[in-house]
CSV table of C-alpha atoms (C1' of nucleotides) in Angstrom, one decimal:
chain,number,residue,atom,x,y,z
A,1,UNK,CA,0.0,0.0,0.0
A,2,UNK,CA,1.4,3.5,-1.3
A,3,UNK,CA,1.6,6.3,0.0
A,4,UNK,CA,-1.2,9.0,-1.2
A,5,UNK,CA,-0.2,11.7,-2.8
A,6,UNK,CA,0.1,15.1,-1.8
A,7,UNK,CA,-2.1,16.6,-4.0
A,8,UNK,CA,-4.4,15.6,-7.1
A,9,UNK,CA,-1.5,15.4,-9.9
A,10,UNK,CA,-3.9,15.8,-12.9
A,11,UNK,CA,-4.9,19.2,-12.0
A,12,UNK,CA,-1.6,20.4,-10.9
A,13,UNK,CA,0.8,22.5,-12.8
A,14,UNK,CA,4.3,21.4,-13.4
A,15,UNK,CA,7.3,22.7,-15.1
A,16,UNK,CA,9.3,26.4,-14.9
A,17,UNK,CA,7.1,29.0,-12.8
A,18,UNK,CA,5.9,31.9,-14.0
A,19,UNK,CA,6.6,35.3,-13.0
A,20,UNK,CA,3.0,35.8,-11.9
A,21,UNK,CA,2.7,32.2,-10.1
A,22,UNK,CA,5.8,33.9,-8.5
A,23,UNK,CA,4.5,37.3,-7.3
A,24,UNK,CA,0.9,35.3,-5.9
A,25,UNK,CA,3.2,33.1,-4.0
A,26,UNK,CA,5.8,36.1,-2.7
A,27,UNK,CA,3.4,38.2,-2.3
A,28,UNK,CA,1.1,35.8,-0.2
A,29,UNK,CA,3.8,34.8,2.0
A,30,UNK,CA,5.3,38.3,3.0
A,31,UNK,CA,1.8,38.9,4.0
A,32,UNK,CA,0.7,36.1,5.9
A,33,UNK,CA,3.5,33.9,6.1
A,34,UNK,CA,3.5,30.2,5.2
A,35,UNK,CA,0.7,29.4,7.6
A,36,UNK,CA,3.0,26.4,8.5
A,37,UNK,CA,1.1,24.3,6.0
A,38,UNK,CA,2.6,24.3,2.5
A,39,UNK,CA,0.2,21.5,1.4
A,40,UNK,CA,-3.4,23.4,2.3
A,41,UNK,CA,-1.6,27.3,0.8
A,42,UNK,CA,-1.5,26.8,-3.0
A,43,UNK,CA,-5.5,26.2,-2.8
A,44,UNK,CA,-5.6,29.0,-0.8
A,45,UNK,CA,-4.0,31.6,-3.1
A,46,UNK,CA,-5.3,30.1,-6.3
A,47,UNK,CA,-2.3,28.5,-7.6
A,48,UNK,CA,-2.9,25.3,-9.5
A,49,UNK,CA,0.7,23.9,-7.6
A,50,UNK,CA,1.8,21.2,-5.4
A,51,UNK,CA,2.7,23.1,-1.6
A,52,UNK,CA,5.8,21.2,-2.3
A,53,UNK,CA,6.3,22.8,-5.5
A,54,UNK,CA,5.7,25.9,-4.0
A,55,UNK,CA,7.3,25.3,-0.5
A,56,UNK,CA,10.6,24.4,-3.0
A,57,UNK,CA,10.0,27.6,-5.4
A,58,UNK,CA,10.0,29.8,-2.0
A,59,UNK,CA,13.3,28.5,-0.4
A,60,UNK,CA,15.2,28.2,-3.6
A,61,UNK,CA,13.8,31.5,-5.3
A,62,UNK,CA,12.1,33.1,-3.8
A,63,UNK,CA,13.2,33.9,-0.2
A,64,UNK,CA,14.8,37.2,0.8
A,65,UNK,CA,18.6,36.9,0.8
A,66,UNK,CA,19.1,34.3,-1.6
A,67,UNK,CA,22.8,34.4,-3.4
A,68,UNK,CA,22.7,32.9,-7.0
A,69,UNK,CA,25.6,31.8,-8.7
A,70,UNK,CA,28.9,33.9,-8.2
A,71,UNK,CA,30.6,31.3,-5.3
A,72,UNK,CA,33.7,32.9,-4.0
A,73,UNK,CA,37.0,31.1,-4.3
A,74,UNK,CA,36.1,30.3,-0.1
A,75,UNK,CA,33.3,29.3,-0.3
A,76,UNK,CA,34.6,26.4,-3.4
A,77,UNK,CA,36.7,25.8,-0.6
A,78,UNK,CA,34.0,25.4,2.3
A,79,UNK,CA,31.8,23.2,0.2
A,80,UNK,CA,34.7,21.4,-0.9
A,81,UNK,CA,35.8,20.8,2.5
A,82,UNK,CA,32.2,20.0,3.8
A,83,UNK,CA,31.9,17.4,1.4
A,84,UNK,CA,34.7,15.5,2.2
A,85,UNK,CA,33.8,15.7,5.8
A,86,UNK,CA,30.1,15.0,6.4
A,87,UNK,CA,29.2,13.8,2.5
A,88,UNK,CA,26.5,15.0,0.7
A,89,UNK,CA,24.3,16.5,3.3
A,90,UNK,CA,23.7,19.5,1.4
A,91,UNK,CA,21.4,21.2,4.0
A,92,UNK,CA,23.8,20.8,6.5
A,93,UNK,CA,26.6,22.0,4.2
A,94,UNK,CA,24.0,24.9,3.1
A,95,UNK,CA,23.9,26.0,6.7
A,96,UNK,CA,27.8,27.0,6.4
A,97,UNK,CA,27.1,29.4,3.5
A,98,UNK,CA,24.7,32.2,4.6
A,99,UNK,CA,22.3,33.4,1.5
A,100,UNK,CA,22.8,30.0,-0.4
A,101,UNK,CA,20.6,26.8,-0.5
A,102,UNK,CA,21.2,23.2,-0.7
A,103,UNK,CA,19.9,22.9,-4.1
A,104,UNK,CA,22.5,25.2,-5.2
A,105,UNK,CA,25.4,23.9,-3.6
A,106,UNK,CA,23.9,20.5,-4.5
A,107,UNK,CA,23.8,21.5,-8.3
A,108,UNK,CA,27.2,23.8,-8.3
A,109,UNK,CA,28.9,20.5,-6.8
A,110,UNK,CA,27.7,18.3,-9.3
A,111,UNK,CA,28.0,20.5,-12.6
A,112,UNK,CA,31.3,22.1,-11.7
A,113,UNK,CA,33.0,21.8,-8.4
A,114,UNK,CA,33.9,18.6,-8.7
A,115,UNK,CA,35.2,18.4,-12.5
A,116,UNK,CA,37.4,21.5,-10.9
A,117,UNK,CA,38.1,19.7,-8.1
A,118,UNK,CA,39.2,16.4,-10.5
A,119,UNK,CA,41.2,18.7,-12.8
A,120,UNK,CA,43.3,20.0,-9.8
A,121,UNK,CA,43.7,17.5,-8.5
A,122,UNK,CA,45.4,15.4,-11.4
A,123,UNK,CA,47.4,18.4,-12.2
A,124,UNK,CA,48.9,18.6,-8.8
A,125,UNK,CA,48.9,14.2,-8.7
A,126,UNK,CA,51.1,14.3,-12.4
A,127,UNK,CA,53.3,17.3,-10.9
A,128,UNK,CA,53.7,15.3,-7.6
A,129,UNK,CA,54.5,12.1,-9.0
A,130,UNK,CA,58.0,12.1,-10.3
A,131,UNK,CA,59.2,13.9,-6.8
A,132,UNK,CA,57.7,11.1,-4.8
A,133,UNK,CA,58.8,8.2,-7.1
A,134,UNK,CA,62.6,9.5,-5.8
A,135,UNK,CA,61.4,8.8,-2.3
A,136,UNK,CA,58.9,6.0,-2.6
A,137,UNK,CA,60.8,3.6,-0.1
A,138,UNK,CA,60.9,6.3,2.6
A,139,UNK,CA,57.0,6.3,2.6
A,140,UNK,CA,55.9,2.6,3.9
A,141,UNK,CA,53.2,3.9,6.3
A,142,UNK,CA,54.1,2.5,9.5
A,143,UNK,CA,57.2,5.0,9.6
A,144,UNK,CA,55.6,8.0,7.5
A,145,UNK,CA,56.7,11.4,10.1
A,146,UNK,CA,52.9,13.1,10.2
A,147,UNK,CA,53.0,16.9,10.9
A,148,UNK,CA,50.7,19.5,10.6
A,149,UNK,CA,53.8,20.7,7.8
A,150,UNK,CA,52.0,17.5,5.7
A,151,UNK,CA,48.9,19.9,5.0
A,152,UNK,CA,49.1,22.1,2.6
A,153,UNK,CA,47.5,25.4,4.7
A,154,UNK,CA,47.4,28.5,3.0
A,155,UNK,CA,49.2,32.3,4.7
A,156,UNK,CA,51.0,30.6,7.4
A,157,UNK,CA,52.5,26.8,7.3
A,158,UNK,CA,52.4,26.6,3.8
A,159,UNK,CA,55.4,26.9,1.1
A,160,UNK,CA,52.9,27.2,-2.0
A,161,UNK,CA,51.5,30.5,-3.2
A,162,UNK,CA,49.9,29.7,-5.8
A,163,UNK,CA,46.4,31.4,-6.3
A,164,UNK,CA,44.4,28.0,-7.9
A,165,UNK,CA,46.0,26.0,-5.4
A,166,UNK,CA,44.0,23.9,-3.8
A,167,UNK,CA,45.1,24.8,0.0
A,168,UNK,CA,43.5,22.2,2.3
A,169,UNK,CA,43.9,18.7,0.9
A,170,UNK,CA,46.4,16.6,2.9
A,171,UNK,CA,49.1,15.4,1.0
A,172,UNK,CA,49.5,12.1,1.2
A,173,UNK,CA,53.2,10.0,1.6
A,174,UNK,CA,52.7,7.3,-0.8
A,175,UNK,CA,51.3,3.9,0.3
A,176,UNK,CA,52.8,0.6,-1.0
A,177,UNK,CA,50.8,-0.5,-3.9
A,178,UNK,CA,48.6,-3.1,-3.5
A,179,UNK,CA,46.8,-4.7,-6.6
A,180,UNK,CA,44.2,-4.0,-7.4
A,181,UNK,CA,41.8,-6.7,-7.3
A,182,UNK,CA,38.3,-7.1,-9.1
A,183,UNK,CA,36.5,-9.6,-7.1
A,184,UNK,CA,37.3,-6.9,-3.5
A,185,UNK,CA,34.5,-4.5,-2.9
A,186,UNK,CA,36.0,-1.0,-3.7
A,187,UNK,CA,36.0,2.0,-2.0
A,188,UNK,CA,32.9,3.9,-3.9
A,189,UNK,CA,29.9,2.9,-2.1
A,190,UNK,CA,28.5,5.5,0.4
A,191,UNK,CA,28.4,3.6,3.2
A,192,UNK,CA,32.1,2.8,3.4
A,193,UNK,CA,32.6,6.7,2.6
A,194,UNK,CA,30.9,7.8,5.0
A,195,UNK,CA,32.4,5.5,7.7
A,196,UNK,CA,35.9,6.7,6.4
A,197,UNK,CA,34.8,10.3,6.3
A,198,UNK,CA,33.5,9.7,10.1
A,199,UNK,CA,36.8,7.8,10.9
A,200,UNK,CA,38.8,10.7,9.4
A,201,UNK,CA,37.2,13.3,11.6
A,202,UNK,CA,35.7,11.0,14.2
A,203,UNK,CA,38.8,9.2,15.6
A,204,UNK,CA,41.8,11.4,16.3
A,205,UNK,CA,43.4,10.1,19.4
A,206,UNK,CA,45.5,6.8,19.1
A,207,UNK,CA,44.2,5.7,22.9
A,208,UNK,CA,41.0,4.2,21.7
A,209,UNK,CA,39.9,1.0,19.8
A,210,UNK,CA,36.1,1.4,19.3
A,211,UNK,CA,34.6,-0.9,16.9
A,212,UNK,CA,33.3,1.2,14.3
A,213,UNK,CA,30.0,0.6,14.4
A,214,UNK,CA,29.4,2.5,17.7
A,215,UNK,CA,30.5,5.5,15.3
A,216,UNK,CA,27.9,5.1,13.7
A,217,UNK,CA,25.4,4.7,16.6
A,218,UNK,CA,23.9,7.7,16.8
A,219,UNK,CA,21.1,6.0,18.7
A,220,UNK,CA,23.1,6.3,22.2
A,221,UNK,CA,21.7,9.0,24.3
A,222,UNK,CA,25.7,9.5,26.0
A,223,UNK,CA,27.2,12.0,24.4
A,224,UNK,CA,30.4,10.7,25.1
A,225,UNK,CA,29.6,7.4,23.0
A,226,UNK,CA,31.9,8.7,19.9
A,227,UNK,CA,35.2,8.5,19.3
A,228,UNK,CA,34.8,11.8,18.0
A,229,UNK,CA,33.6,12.6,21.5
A,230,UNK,CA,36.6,10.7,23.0
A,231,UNK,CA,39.1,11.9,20.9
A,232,UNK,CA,38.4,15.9,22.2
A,233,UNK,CA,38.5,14.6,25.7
A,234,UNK,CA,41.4,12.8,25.9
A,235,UNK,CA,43.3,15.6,23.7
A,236,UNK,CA,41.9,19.1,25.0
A,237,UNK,CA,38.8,18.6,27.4
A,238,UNK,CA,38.0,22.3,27.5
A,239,UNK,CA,38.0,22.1,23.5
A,240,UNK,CA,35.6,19.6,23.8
A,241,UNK,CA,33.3,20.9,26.6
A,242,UNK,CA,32.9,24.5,24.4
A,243,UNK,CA,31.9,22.0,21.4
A,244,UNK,CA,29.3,20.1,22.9
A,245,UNK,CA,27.8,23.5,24.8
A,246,UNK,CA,27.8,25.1,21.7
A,247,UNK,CA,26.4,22.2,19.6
A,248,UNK,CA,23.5,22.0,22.4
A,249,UNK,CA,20.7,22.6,19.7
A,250,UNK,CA,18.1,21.7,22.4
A,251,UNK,CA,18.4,18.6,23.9
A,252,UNK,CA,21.4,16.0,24.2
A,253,UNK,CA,19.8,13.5,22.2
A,254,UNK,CA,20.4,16.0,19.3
A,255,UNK,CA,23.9,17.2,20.3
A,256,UNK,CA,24.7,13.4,20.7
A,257,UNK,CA,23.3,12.9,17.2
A,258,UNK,CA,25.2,15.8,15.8
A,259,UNK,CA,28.6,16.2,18.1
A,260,UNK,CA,30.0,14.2,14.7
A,261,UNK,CA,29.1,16.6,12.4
A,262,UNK,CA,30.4,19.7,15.3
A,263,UNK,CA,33.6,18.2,15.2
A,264,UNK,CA,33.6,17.4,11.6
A,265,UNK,CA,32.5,21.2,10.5
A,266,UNK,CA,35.2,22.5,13.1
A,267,UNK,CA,38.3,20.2,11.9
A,268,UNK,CA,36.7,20.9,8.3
A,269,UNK,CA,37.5,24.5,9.2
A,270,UNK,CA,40.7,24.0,10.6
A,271,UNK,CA,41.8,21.8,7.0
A,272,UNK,CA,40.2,24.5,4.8
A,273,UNK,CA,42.2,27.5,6.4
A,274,UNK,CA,43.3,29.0,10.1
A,275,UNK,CA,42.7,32.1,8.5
A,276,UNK,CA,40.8,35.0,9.8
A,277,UNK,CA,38.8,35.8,6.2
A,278,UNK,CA,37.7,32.2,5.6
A,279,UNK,CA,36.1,33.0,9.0
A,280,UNK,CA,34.7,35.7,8.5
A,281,UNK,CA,32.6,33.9,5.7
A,282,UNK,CA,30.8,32.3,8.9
A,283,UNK,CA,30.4,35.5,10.9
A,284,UNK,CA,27.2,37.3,10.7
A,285,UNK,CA,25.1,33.9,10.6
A,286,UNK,CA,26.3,32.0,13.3
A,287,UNK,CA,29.5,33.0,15.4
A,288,UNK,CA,29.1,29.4,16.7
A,289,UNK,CA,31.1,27.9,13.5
A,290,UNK,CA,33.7,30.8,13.5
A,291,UNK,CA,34.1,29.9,17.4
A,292,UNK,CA,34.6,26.2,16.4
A,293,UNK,CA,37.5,27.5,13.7
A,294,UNK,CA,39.6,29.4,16.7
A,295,UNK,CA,39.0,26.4,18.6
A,296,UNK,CA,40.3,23.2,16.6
A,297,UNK,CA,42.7,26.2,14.5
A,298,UNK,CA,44.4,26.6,18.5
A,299,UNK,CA,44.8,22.7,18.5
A,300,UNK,CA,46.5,21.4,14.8
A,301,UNK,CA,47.7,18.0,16.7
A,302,UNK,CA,44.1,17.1,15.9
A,303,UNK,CA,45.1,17.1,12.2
A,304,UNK,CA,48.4,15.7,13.3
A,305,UNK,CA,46.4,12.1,14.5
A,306,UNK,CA,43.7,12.7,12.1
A,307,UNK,CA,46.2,11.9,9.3
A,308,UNK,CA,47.8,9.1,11.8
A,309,UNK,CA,44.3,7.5,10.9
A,310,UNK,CA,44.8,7.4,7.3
A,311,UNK,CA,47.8,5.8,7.5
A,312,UNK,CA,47.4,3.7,10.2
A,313,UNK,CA,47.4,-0.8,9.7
A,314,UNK,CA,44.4,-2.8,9.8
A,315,UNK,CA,41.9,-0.5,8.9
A,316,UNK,CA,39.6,-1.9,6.2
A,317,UNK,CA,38.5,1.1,4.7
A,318,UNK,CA,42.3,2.6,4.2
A,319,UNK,CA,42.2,-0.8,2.5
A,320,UNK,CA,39.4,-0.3,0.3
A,321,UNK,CA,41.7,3.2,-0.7
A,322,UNK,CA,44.5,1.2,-1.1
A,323,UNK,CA,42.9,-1.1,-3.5
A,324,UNK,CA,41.0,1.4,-5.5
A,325,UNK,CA,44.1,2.1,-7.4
A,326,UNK,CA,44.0,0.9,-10.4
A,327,UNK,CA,47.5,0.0,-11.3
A,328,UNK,CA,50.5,-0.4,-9.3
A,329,UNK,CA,51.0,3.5,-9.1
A,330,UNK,CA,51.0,5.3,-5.9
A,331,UNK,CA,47.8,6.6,-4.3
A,332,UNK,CA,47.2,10.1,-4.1
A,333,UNK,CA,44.1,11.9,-2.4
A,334,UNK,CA,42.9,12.6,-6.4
A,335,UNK,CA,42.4,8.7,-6.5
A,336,UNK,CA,40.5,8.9,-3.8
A,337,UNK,CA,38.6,11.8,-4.8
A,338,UNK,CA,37.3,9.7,-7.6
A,339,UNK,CA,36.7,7.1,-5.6
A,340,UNK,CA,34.6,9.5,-3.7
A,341,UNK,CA,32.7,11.2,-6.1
A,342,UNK,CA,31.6,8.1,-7.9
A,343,UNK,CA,29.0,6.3,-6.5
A,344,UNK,CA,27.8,3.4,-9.1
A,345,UNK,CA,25.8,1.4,-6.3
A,346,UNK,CA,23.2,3.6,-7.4
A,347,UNK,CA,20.7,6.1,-5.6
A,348,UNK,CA,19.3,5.3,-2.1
A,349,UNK,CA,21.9,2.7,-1.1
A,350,UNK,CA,22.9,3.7,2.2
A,351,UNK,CA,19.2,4.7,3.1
A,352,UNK,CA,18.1,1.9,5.3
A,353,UNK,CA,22.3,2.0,6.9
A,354,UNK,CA,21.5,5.3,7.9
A,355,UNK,CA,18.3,5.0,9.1
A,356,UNK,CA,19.8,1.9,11.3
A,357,UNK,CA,22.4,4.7,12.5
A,358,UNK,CA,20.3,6.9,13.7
A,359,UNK,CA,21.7,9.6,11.3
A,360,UNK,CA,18.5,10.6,10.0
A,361,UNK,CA,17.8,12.6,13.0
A,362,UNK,CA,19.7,16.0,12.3
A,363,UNK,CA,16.9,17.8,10.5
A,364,UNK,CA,15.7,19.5,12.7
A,365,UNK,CA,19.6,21.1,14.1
A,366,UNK,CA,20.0,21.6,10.3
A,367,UNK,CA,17.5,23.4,10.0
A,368,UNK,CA,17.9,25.8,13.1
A,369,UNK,CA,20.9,26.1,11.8
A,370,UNK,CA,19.7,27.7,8.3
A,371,UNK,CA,16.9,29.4,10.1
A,372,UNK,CA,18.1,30.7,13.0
A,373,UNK,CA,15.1,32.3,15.2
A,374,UNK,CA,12.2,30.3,13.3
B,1,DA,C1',21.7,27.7,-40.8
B,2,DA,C1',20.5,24.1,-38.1
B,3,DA,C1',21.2,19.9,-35.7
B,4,DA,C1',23.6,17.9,-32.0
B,5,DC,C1',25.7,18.3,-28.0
B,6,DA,C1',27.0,20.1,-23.3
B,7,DG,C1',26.6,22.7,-19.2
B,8,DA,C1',24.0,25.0,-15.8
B,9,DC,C1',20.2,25.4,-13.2
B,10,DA,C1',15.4,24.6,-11.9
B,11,DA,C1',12.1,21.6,-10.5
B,12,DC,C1',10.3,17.0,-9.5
B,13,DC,C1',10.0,12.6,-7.0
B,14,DG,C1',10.0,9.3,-3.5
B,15,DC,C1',11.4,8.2,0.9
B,16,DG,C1',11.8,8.5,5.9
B,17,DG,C1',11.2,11.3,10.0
B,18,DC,C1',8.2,13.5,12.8
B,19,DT,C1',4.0,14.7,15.1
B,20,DA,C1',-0.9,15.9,15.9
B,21,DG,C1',-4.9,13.9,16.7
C,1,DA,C1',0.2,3.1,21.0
C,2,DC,C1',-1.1,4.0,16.5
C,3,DT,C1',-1.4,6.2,12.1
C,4,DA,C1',-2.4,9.7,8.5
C,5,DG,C1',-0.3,13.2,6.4
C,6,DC,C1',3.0,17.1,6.3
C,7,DC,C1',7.9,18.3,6.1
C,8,DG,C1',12.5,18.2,4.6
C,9,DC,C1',16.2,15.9,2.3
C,10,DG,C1',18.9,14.1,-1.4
C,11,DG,C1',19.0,11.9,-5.9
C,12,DT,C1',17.3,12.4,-10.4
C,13,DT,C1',15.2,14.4,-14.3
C,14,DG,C1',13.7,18.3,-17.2
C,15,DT,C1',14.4,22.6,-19.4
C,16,DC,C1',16.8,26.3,-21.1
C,17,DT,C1',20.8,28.4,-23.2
C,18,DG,C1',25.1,28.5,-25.2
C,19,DT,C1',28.6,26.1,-28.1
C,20,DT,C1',30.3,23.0,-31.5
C,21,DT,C1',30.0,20.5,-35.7
DNA sequence: AAAACAGACAACCGCGGCTAG
DNA sequence: ACTAGCCGCGGTTGTCTGTTT
């Protein structure tokens, strides 16, 4: 048994809206408001529209303070960053960017972003990859030196000047090649992403062996049940204390649920830039995330055991990296970029592994977080 | 000139969460 | 406790416009 539908699709119009359908809908809502029911308005105001339609036309269009096209160099970076960190949760990436929506970030990303992204990434991989070859039995991971002079961070620890740099990607030591094998599940479903993603940001001190599954729990009501959690405690507990106040949308069940992404967004904003104008970006929105930024910027060991992580022995997911590559050549973050950005398991894979996780549950501190005050 | 193609953006769709009744 | 129905999200498709052949 289906689900019904919203409204009676034959007598609903679909396609590009009209200026008119847009000034009814403006007009009506600047007035009145949305009357919290977007399903019951268009019937109200005579539009012949689905309320999603319309409930999509107002927050992507029509909505005072919306930014179209024209993304800044930081906030490529920001989105950029994001992704790699907490995936495609483009509301929750949308929150970061004041004036911009997750359909645009969602749409920017997949037309262009990411073929820039690619591009830069196999220029600087090509560029990389004769210097490394010279050096390629210094680099077995177990002894690879890991310092915060291994990110490439733009005005301060970084050598490169370049303006189409991209600043904030790690650069990897090279791994011993593995072969790559056909029959081994690769690293390209979402799932495993994710669960690397959350490793990457989730685990950054070395004194604890959770299983990764519990990193994934979200259902726990202890806030304290994440590595993530555990890692700020162990390293800096006053770090950790000002994230979880601060991430306090309303209750703990929420922060519990969403003390990933704090600490993601914040070491996100540490990888992407310790500066004061990427900040600045933030300001005026929420001084929450430009707080998080002076706090994980004061503390770059985190990146220090974040990259220990990558590198480190038994992990299955650095193996699924490993064994992405196609050939015998060295793996650089490009590879696994594409291995990121392809996702050939199809739409909806990871639904019901998310739902298990409890990760579905961040709407609602997404949303605060777009809407602050509503 | 026009057909074919490609890129960018707008809009749709279905699903799962949430909650009022 | 249950459930009907709205909300919001993210993946996908549609449409428009510019470019290439």
């Amino acid at each position: 048994m289906g689900r019904a539908p919203c409204c009676d699709k034959a007598n609903v119009k679909k396609g590009p809206w009209s200026p008119e359908e847009d000034a009814k809908l403006k007009s009506y809502i600047d007035q009145h408001g949305t009357g919290g029911n977007w399903i019951a308005l268009p019937q109200k105001i005579g539009l012949k529209r689905c309320g999603k339609s319309c409930r999509l036309r107002w927050l992507n269009y029509l909505r005072p303070n919306i930014k179209h096209g024209g993304f800044s160099e930081e906030e490529d970076n920001l989105i950029c960053s994001l992704y790699i960190s907490i995936g495609s949760r483009w509301s929750i990436i949308a929150a970061q960017l004041p004036g911009r929506t997750d359909n645009d970030i969602k749409n920017y990303w997949n037309t262009r972003l990411k073929k820039k992204l690619l591009g830069k990434q196999r220029k600087e991989h090509q560029s990389r990859k004769g210097k490394l070859q010279d050096h390629h039995h210094h680099h077995h991971h177990h002894q690879v030196k890991r310092s915060s002079g291994n990110l490439v961070v733009p005005n301060n620890t970084s050598n490169t000047n370049s303006s189409d740099q991209i600043h904030y990607w790690p650069e990897l030591p090279v791994l011993a090649p593995i072969p790559y094998s056909t029959g081994e599940q690769r690293f390209n479903d979402h799932a495993a992403i994710r669960k690397f993603l959350i490793k990457l940001g989730g685990r950054f001190s070395q004194d604890h062996d959770l299983d990764d599954v519990m990193i994934l729990d979200g259902t726990s009501s202890s806030s304290l049940q994440f590595p993530a959690d555990q890692l700020l405690s162990s390293t800096t507990p006053q770090l950790y204390e000002q994230l979880s106040i601060n991430y306090m949308p309303s209750s703990s069940m929420e922060a519990s649920n969403n003390s990933i992404d704090a600490q993601l967004i914040a070491q996100t904003l540490y990888n992407l830039d310790g500066t004061d104008h990427h900040l600045q970006v933030l300001q005026g929105q929420n001084n929450l995330h430009s707080e998080l930024g002076d706090l994980v910027y004061s503390n770059p060991q985190i990146i220090d055991s974040n990259l220990e992580l990558i590198y480190s022995e038994n992990t299955t997911v650095d193996n699924r990296i490993m064994t992405s590559a196609a050939s015998g050549e060295s793996i650089g973050w490009g590879d696994m970029m594409n291995a990121l950005i392809s996702h050939p398991a199809g739409p909806n894979y990871d639904h019901q592994e998310m739902q298990q996780a409890g990760m579905m549950q961040e709407c609602a501190f997404s949303d605060q977080l777009r809407y602050p005050g509503m």
